Amino acid sequence: MTSTLHPPAEPMLRDAVAKLPTYIAGRSAESALTAALASNESHFTPLPSVVDVIAAEGARIHKYPSMGSAEAREAIARHFSVSAEEVAVGPGSSGVLQQMIAAVCDHGDEVVFAWRSFEAYPILISVAGARPVAVPLLANEHHDLAAMADAVTDRTRIVILCSPNNPTGVSIGSAEMEDFLAKVPPHVLVVIDEAYIEYQRSADGLDSLELFRRYPNICVLRTFSKAYGLAGLRVGYAIARPAVAEGLRRTAIPFGVNRMAQRAAVASLAAETEIRTRTNAVAEERGRVISSLRSFGWQVPDSEANFYWLRVPDQQREQILAALSDADILARGYPGDGVRVSLADRETNNRVLAVLSDRSRFGAQ
Ligand SMILES: *Cc1c(COP(=O)(O)O)cnc(C)c1O
């Protein structure tokens, strides 16, 4: 403890925090004509039934919300035929994930995840004092589940799987998942981050809730931010065994999920049919856009989410982003990896296709 002898002259950040990469948010639209396709938000405006409950709740914001989001928990439990003890609600699924790491990991414990995946993972893990263990994706953009199972040590407390994966859009198959679960020790929590699950249409996609019933170490993480269109309200949830869900409630910021968010979550679950119509439209556009891109000569992995992925070298990434930007389209670039573009309505998607249609403008993929 040399610091007591020579204390720093100013308040210092913890080393783990000082070294953190900052979370880069996708740029938001600068004008009404800008196509903001950098954050995987829903391009649909909020459902009227949801806007109504938010407005009604506005008159009550001088009161704290329900501490444990009781009504939303009950609604989620009913919707998925689990018990309310198996549900925890938090400020976005990133918030729930932060609670989870705080609940499960001591200093130096390891959390295994695929890379590239959701950029919040290494940040949340490091801030908690745990150790991020990133396992590269396979060349076909799938999770390398064999390598992830091998990466589990006696310090591992959590494995995070992202399906469909952000930013590649690829889902984990049910057969490979069974093999993986057979290899992972039962005390390691397997978190399946399904932020985009509502967009999944593959027949081979895993049924996480069915797995949750069979494997006590599974935790399903979901959000209202994407398909439900509530990104601006911050509400997500986990479905896990009661002891884990209770841990998530204990590590939550008091009253972290606001009243509007809680009521909007309940109203959104009740609007399942409308949400399904919307996700169907996105899935249909996804098929059309990806086939067009392939016909232009791009290699695009199958996506089960509301975005698609171009793995390209850095120079080409810059060219693509610049060409899109010239057309007033914002997409998300990842240095060293590629470009992710969110899907929107047909007209907006066509604007992107127009930019990418002349494959010869860009270098080799
Ligand atoms: C967007 C996203 C989330 C969640 O975001 P919240 O708004 O915090 O619910 C979680 N995981 C992945 C992979 C995402 O892309």
PDB file of C-alpha atoms in Angstrom, residues 21-230:
ATOM      1  CA  PRO A  21     -12.859   0.735 -23.899  1.00  0.00           C
ATOM      2  CA  THR A  22     -15.817   3.113 -24.054  1.00  0.00           C
ATOM      3  CA  TYR A  23     -19.137   1.742 -25.287  1.00  0.00           C
ATOM      4  CA  ILE A  24     -19.613   3.215 -28.730  1.00  0.00           C
ATOM      5  CA  ALA A  25     -23.269   3.947 -29.313  1.00  0.00           C
ATOM      6  CA  GLY A  26     -24.487   3.838 -32.887  1.00  0.00           C
ATOM      7  CA  ARG A  27     -24.833   7.391 -34.203  1.00  0.00           C
ATOM      8  CA  SER A  28     -28.377   8.689 -34.153  1.00  0.00           C
ATOM      9  CA  ALA A  29     -30.105  10.477 -36.981  1.00  0.00           C
ATOM     10  CA  GLU A  30     -29.012  14.044 -37.653  1.00  0.00           C
ATOM     11  CA  SER A  31     -31.965  14.902 -39.880  1.00  0.00           C
ATOM     12  CA  ALA A  32     -35.364  13.528 -40.808  1.00  0.00           C
ATOM     13  CA  LEU A  33     -33.856  12.168 -44.029  1.00  0.00           C
ATOM     14  CA  THR A  34     -31.088  10.269 -42.283  1.00  0.00           C
ATOM     15  CA  ALA A  35     -31.575   6.520 -42.138  1.00  0.00           C
ATOM     16  CA  ALA A  36     -30.348   5.590 -38.648  1.00  0.00           C
ATOM     17  CA  LEU A  37     -29.382   1.944 -39.099  1.00  0.00           C
ATOM     18  CA  ALA A  38     -26.619   1.786 -36.508  1.00  0.00           C
ATOM     19  CA  SER A  39     -28.385   0.676 -33.315  1.00  0.00           C
ATOM     20  CA  ASN A  40     -30.818  -2.111 -34.255  1.00  0.00           C
ATOM     21  CA  GLU A  41     -33.742  -0.090 -32.997  1.00  0.00           C
ATOM     22  CA  SER A  42     -37.232  -0.891 -34.237  1.00  0.00           C
ATOM     23  CA  HIS A  43     -38.113   1.361 -37.160  1.00  0.00           C
ATOM     24  CA  PHE A  44     -41.782   1.175 -36.178  1.00  0.00           C
ATOM     25  CA  THR A  45     -43.149   3.952 -34.005  1.00  0.00           C
ATOM     26  CA  PRO A  46     -44.496   2.868 -30.594  1.00  0.00           C
ATOM     27  CA  LEU A  47     -47.836   1.059 -30.510  1.00  0.00           C
ATOM     28  CA  PRO A  48     -50.758   3.364 -29.580  1.00  0.00           C
ATOM     29  CA  SER A  49     -51.753   1.040 -26.720  1.00  0.00           C
ATOM     30  CA  VAL A  50     -48.250   1.427 -25.276  1.00  0.00           C
ATOM     31  CA  VAL A  51     -48.130   5.203 -25.735  1.00  0.00           C
ATOM     32  CA  ASP A  52     -51.457   5.433 -23.851  1.00  0.00           C
ATOM     33  CA  VAL A  53     -50.206   3.678 -20.715  1.00  0.00           C
ATOM     34  CA  ILE A  54     -46.988   5.694 -20.754  1.00  0.00           C
ATOM     35  CA  ALA A  55     -48.976   8.933 -20.925  1.00  0.00           C
ATOM     36  CA  ALA A  56     -51.259   7.828 -18.087  1.00  0.00           C
ATOM     37  CA  GLU A  57     -48.259   6.959 -15.921  1.00  0.00           C
ATOM     38  CA  GLY A  58     -46.761  10.397 -16.500  1.00  0.00           C
ATOM     39  CA  ALA A  59     -49.233  11.861 -14.016  1.00  0.00           C
ATOM     40  CA  ARG A  60     -47.843   9.592 -11.282  1.00  0.00           C
ATOM     41  CA  ILE A  61     -44.105  10.108 -11.570  1.00  0.00           C
ATOM     42  CA  HIS A  62     -43.919  11.876  -8.205  1.00  0.00           C
ATOM     43  CA  LYS A  63     -44.348   8.368  -6.757  1.00  0.00           C
ATOM     44  CA  TYR A  64     -41.669   5.679  -6.748  1.00  0.00           C
ATOM     45  CA  PRO A  65     -42.456   2.737  -9.023  1.00  0.00           C
ATOM     46  CA  SER A  66     -42.927  -0.826  -7.762  1.00  0.00           C
ATOM     47  CA  MET A  67     -39.539  -1.841  -6.359  1.00  0.00           C
ATOM     48  CA  GLY A  68     -39.388  -5.290  -7.929  1.00  0.00           C
ATOM     49  CA  SER A  69     -41.566  -4.439 -10.955  1.00  0.00           C
ATOM     50  CA  ALA A  70     -44.209  -6.751  -9.458  1.00  0.00           C
ATOM     51  CA  GLU A  71     -46.876  -6.335 -12.120  1.00  0.00           C
ATOM     52  CA  ALA A  72     -44.408  -6.694 -14.994  1.00  0.00           C
ATOM     53  CA  ARG A  73     -42.887  -9.771 -13.373  1.00  0.00           C
ATOM     54  CA  GLU A  74     -46.318 -11.373 -13.081  1.00  0.00           C
ATOM     55  CA  ALA A  75     -47.152 -10.540 -16.690  1.00  0.00           C
ATOM     56  CA  ILE A  76     -43.852 -11.960 -17.984  1.00  0.00           C
ATOM     57  CA  ALA A  77     -44.316 -15.090 -15.854  1.00  0.00           C
ATOM     58  CA  ARG A  78     -47.853 -15.647 -17.236  1.00  0.00           C
ATOM     59  CA  HIS A  79     -46.728 -14.964 -20.783  1.00  0.00           C
ATOM     60  CA  PHE A  80     -43.994 -17.595 -20.690  1.00  0.00           C
ATOM     61  CA  SER A  81     -45.643 -20.058 -18.261  1.00  0.00           C
ATOM     62  CA  VAL A  82     -42.982 -19.709 -15.581  1.00  0.00           C
ATOM     63  CA  SER A  83     -43.420 -18.560 -11.990  1.00  0.00           C
ATOM     64  CA  ALA A  84     -42.919 -14.941 -10.918  1.00  0.00           C
ATOM     65  CA  GLU A  85     -40.107 -16.185  -8.623  1.00  0.00           C
ATOM     66  CA  GLU A  86     -38.253 -17.144 -11.790  1.00  0.00           C
ATOM     67  CA  VAL A  87     -38.396 -13.641 -13.289  1.00  0.00           C
ATOM     68  CA  ALA A  88     -36.294 -10.555 -12.598  1.00  0.00           C
ATOM     69  CA  VAL A  89     -36.822  -7.235 -14.363  1.00  0.00           C
ATOM     70  CA  GLY A  90     -34.146  -4.595 -14.791  1.00  0.00           C
ATOM     71  CA  PRO A  91     -33.257  -1.359 -16.628  1.00  0.00           C
ATOM     72  CA  GLY A  92     -32.668  -2.952 -20.031  1.00  0.00           C
ATOM     73  CA  SER A  93     -31.176  -6.391 -20.375  1.00  0.00           C
ATOM     74  CA  SER A  94     -27.755  -4.727 -20.082  1.00  0.00           C
ATOM     75  CA  GLY A  95     -28.880  -3.622 -16.628  1.00  0.00           C
ATOM     76  CA  VAL A  96     -30.011  -7.153 -15.795  1.00  0.00           C
ATOM     77  CA  LEU A  97     -26.684  -8.517 -17.009  1.00  0.00           C
ATOM     78  CA  GLN A  98     -24.820  -6.076 -14.789  1.00  0.00           C
ATOM     79  CA  GLN A  99     -26.920  -7.260 -11.824  1.00  0.00           C
ATOM     80  CA  MET A 100     -26.168 -10.844 -12.771  1.00  0.00           C
ATOM     81  CA  ILE A 101     -22.390 -10.392 -12.806  1.00  0.00           C
ATOM     82  CA  ALA A 102     -22.585  -8.546  -9.479  1.00  0.00           C
ATOM     83  CA  ALA A 103     -24.705 -11.357  -8.052  1.00  0.00           C
ATOM     84  CA  VAL A 104     -22.535 -14.237  -9.224  1.00  0.00           C
ATOM     85  CA  CYS A 105     -18.909 -13.118  -9.710  1.00  0.00           C
ATOM     86  CA  ASP A 106     -16.298 -12.391  -7.085  1.00  0.00           C
ATOM     87  CA  HIS A 107     -13.167 -10.427  -7.958  1.00  0.00           C
ATOM     88  CA  GLY A 108     -11.134 -12.326 -10.554  1.00  0.00           C
ATOM     89  CA  ASP A 109     -13.886 -14.807 -11.454  1.00  0.00           C
ATOM     90  CA  GLU A 110     -14.162 -15.486 -15.162  1.00  0.00           C
ATOM     91  CA  VAL A 111     -16.967 -14.845 -17.613  1.00  0.00           C
ATOM     92  CA  VAL A 112     -16.691 -16.564 -20.998  1.00  0.00           C
ATOM     93  CA  PHE A 113     -18.343 -15.074 -24.079  1.00  0.00           C
ATOM     94  CA  ALA A 114     -17.938 -15.162 -27.863  1.00  0.00           C
ATOM     95  CA  TRP A 115     -16.198 -12.415 -29.802  1.00  0.00           C
ATOM     96  CA  ARG A 116     -17.218 -10.490 -31.701  1.00  0.00           C
ATOM     97  CA  SER A 117     -20.453 -10.135 -29.843  1.00  0.00           C
ATOM     98  CA  PHE A 118     -22.312  -7.475 -27.859  1.00  0.00           C
ATOM     99  CA  GLU A 119     -19.728  -4.880 -26.908  1.00  0.00           C
ATOM    100  CA  ALA A 120     -21.221  -4.285 -23.480  1.00  0.00           C
ATOM    101  CA  TYR A 121     -20.052  -7.735 -22.287  1.00  0.00           C
ATOM    102  CA  PRO A 122     -16.337  -7.046 -21.670  1.00  0.00           C
ATOM    103  CA  ILE A 123     -17.174  -3.640 -20.187  1.00  0.00           C
ATOM    104  CA  LEU A 124     -19.754  -4.924 -17.684  1.00  0.00           C
ATOM    105  CA  ILE A 125     -17.512  -7.840 -16.727  1.00  0.00           C
ATOM    106  CA  SER A 126     -14.415  -5.688 -16.156  1.00  0.00           C
ATOM    107  CA  VAL A 127     -16.282  -3.033 -14.190  1.00  0.00           C
ATOM    108  CA  ALA A 128     -17.490  -5.745 -11.822  1.00  0.00           C
ATOM    109  CA  GLY A 129     -13.874  -6.803 -11.212  1.00  0.00           C
ATOM    110  CA  ALA A 130     -14.412 -10.109 -13.018  1.00  0.00           C
ATOM    111  CA  ARG A 131     -12.225 -11.329 -15.880  1.00  0.00           C
ATOM    112  CA  PRO A 132     -13.524 -11.294 -19.464  1.00  0.00           C
ATOM    113  CA  VAL A 133     -12.614 -14.426 -21.460  1.00  0.00           C
ATOM    114  CA  ALA A 134     -13.406 -13.821 -25.138  1.00  0.00           C
ATOM    115  CA  VAL A 135     -13.569 -16.843 -27.452  1.00  0.00           C
ATOM    116  CA  PRO A 136     -13.346 -15.991 -31.183  1.00  0.00           C
ATOM    117  CA  LEU A 137     -16.298 -16.851 -33.417  1.00  0.00           C
ATOM    118  CA  LEU A 138     -15.778 -19.570 -36.045  1.00  0.00           C
ATOM    119  CA  ALA A 139     -15.043 -18.514 -39.637  1.00  0.00           C
ATOM    120  CA  ASN A 140     -18.733 -19.111 -40.464  1.00  0.00           C
ATOM    121  CA  GLU A 141     -19.662 -16.567 -37.728  1.00  0.00           C
ATOM    122  CA  HIS A 142     -21.114 -19.221 -35.406  1.00  0.00           C
ATOM    123  CA  HIS A 143     -20.225 -19.428 -31.730  1.00  0.00           C
ATOM    124  CA  ASP A 144     -17.320 -21.856 -31.264  1.00  0.00           C
ATOM    125  CA  LEU A 145     -19.154 -23.783 -28.570  1.00  0.00           C
ATOM    126  CA  ALA A 146     -16.459 -26.468 -28.318  1.00  0.00           C
ATOM    127  CA  ALA A 147     -13.789 -23.825 -27.644  1.00  0.00           C
ATOM    128  CA  MET A 148     -16.133 -22.025 -25.240  1.00  0.00           C
ATOM    129  CA  ALA A 149     -16.667 -25.228 -23.253  1.00  0.00           C
ATOM    130  CA  ASP A 150     -12.876 -25.723 -23.219  1.00  0.00           C
ATOM    131  CA  ALA A 151     -12.423 -22.146 -21.954  1.00  0.00           C
ATOM    132  CA  VAL A 152     -14.342 -22.980 -18.768  1.00  0.00           C
ATOM    133  CA  THR A 153     -11.963 -23.190 -15.786  1.00  0.00           C
ATOM    134  CA  ASP A 154     -12.535 -23.540 -12.068  1.00  0.00           C
ATOM    135  CA  ARG A 155     -12.757 -19.728 -11.950  1.00  0.00           C
ATOM    136  CA  THR A 156     -15.590 -19.575 -14.513  1.00  0.00           C
ATOM    137  CA  ARG A 157     -18.940 -18.481 -13.079  1.00  0.00           C
ATOM    138  CA  ILE A 158     -20.852 -17.427 -16.194  1.00  0.00           C
ATOM    139  CA  VAL A 159     -20.869 -18.248 -19.899  1.00  0.00           C
ATOM    140  CA  ILE A 160     -22.771 -15.759 -22.031  1.00  0.00           C
ATOM    141  CA  LEU A 161     -24.172 -16.977 -25.343  1.00  0.00           C
ATOM    142  CA  CYS A 162     -25.713 -14.415 -27.670  1.00  0.00           C
ATOM    143  CA  SER A 163     -28.356 -15.883 -29.991  1.00  0.00           C
ATOM    144  CA  PRO A 164     -29.068 -14.393 -32.468  1.00  0.00           C
ATOM    145  CA  ASN A 165     -25.604 -12.902 -32.093  1.00  0.00           C
ATOM    146  CA  ASN A 166     -25.051  -9.162 -32.273  1.00  0.00           C
ATOM    147  CA  PRO A 167     -23.457  -8.081 -34.670  1.00  0.00           C
ATOM    148  CA  THR A 168     -23.411 -11.169 -36.925  1.00  0.00           C
ATOM    149  CA  GLY A 169     -27.108 -12.160 -36.723  1.00  0.00           C
ATOM    150  CA  VAL A 170     -26.285 -15.873 -36.498  1.00  0.00           C
ATOM    151  CA  SER A 171     -28.306 -18.113 -34.150  1.00  0.00           C
ATOM    152  CA  ILE A 172     -27.120 -21.080 -32.131  1.00  0.00           C
ATOM    153  CA  GLY A 173     -28.673 -24.398 -33.228  1.00  0.00           C
ATOM    154  CA  SER A 174     -30.463 -26.671 -30.766  1.00  0.00           C
ATOM    155  CA  ALA A 175     -28.309 -29.780 -31.372  1.00  0.00           C
ATOM    156  CA  GLU A 176     -24.993 -27.944 -30.823  1.00  0.00           C
ATOM    157  CA  MET A 177     -26.479 -26.348 -27.729  1.00  0.00           C
ATOM    158  CA  GLU A 178     -27.326 -29.739 -26.201  1.00  0.00           C
ATOM    159  CA  ASP A 179     -23.725 -30.891 -26.762  1.00  0.00           C
ATOM    160  CA  PHE A 180     -22.440 -27.723 -25.141  1.00  0.00           C
ATOM    161  CA  LEU A 181     -24.713 -27.970 -22.099  1.00  0.00           C
ATOM    162  CA  ALA A 182     -23.610 -31.568 -21.542  1.00  0.00           C
ATOM    163  CA  LYS A 183     -20.015 -30.297 -21.208  1.00  0.00           C
ATOM    164  CA  VAL A 184     -20.565 -27.271 -18.975  1.00  0.00           C
ATOM    165  CA  PRO A 185     -20.424 -27.953 -15.219  1.00  0.00           C
ATOM    166  CA  PRO A 186     -23.808 -27.423 -13.519  1.00  0.00           C
ATOM    167  CA  HIS A 187     -22.525 -24.636 -11.240  1.00  0.00           C
ATOM    168  CA  VAL A 188     -21.640 -22.431 -14.235  1.00  0.00           C
ATOM    169  CA  LEU A 189     -24.513 -20.123 -15.137  1.00  0.00           C
ATOM    170  CA  VAL A 190     -25.239 -20.229 -18.876  1.00  0.00           C
ATOM    171  CA  VAL A 191     -26.817 -16.935 -19.878  1.00  0.00           C
ATOM    172  CA  ILE A 192     -28.552 -16.981 -23.249  1.00  0.00           C
ATOM    173  CA  ASP A 193     -28.852 -13.369 -24.374  1.00  0.00           C
ATOM    174  CA  GLU A 194     -31.841 -13.330 -26.702  1.00  0.00           C
ATOM    175  CA  ALA A 195     -32.196  -9.622 -27.361  1.00  0.00           C
ATOM    176  CA  TYR A 196     -33.353 -10.397 -30.929  1.00  0.00           C
ATOM    177  CA  ILE A 197     -35.225 -13.663 -30.385  1.00  0.00           C
ATOM    178  CA  GLU A 198     -38.550 -12.246 -31.571  1.00  0.00           C
ATOM    179  CA  TYR A 199     -37.052 -11.940 -35.062  1.00  0.00           C
ATOM    180  CA  GLN A 200     -35.891 -15.550 -35.231  1.00  0.00           C
ATOM    181  CA  ARG A 201     -37.663 -17.750 -37.779  1.00  0.00           C
ATOM    182  CA  SER A 202     -35.204 -20.643 -38.207  1.00  0.00           C
ATOM    183  CA  ALA A 203     -36.758 -24.048 -37.501  1.00  0.00           C
ATOM    184  CA  ASP A 204     -33.437 -25.172 -36.023  1.00  0.00           C
ATOM    185  CA  GLY A 205     -33.245 -22.303 -33.502  1.00  0.00           C
ATOM    186  CA  LEU A 206     -32.926 -23.339 -29.890  1.00  0.00           C
ATOM    187  CA  ASP A 207     -35.913 -23.203 -27.560  1.00  0.00           C
ATOM    188  CA  SER A 208     -34.307 -21.520 -24.564  1.00  0.00           C
ATOM    189  CA  LEU A 209     -37.351 -21.786 -22.296  1.00  0.00           C
ATOM    190  CA  GLU A 210     -37.585 -25.506 -22.897  1.00  0.00           C
ATOM    191  CA  LEU A 211     -33.866 -25.777 -22.066  1.00  0.00           C
ATOM    192  CA  PHE A 212     -34.446 -23.656 -18.975  1.00  0.00           C
ATOM    193  CA  ARG A 213     -36.931 -26.243 -17.697  1.00  0.00           C
ATOM    194  CA  ARG A 214     -34.387 -29.038 -18.110  1.00  0.00           C
ATOM    195  CA  TYR A 215     -31.155 -27.299 -17.074  1.00  0.00           C
ATOM    196  CA  PRO A 216     -31.148 -25.460 -13.722  1.00  0.00           C
ATOM    197  CA  ASN A 217     -28.061 -23.451 -14.749  1.00  0.00           C
ATOM    198  CA  ILE A 218     -29.755 -21.740 -17.710  1.00  0.00           C
ATOM    199  CA  CYS A 219     -30.730 -18.095 -17.544  1.00  0.00           C
ATOM    200  CA  VAL A 220     -32.672 -16.534 -20.421  1.00  0.00           C
ATOM    201  CA  LEU A 221     -32.028 -12.832 -20.898  1.00  0.00           C
ATOM    202  CA  ARG A 222     -34.463 -10.766 -22.970  1.00  0.00           C
ATOM    203  CA  THR A 223     -35.350  -7.162 -23.616  1.00  0.00           C
ATOM    204  CA  PHE A 224     -38.199  -4.895 -24.646  1.00  0.00           C
ATOM    205  CA  SER A 225     -35.682  -2.627 -26.414  1.00  0.00           C
ATOM    206  CA  LYS A 226     -35.620  -4.243 -29.829  1.00  0.00           C
ATOM    207  CA  ALA A 227     -38.688  -5.968 -31.329  1.00  0.00           C
ATOM    208  CA  TYR A 228     -41.015  -4.387 -28.764  1.00  0.00           C
ATOM    209  CA  GLY A 229     -39.682  -0.955 -29.626  1.00  0.00           C
ATOM    210  CA  LEU A 230     -39.045   0.306 -26.084  1.00  0.00           C
TER     211      LEU A 230
END
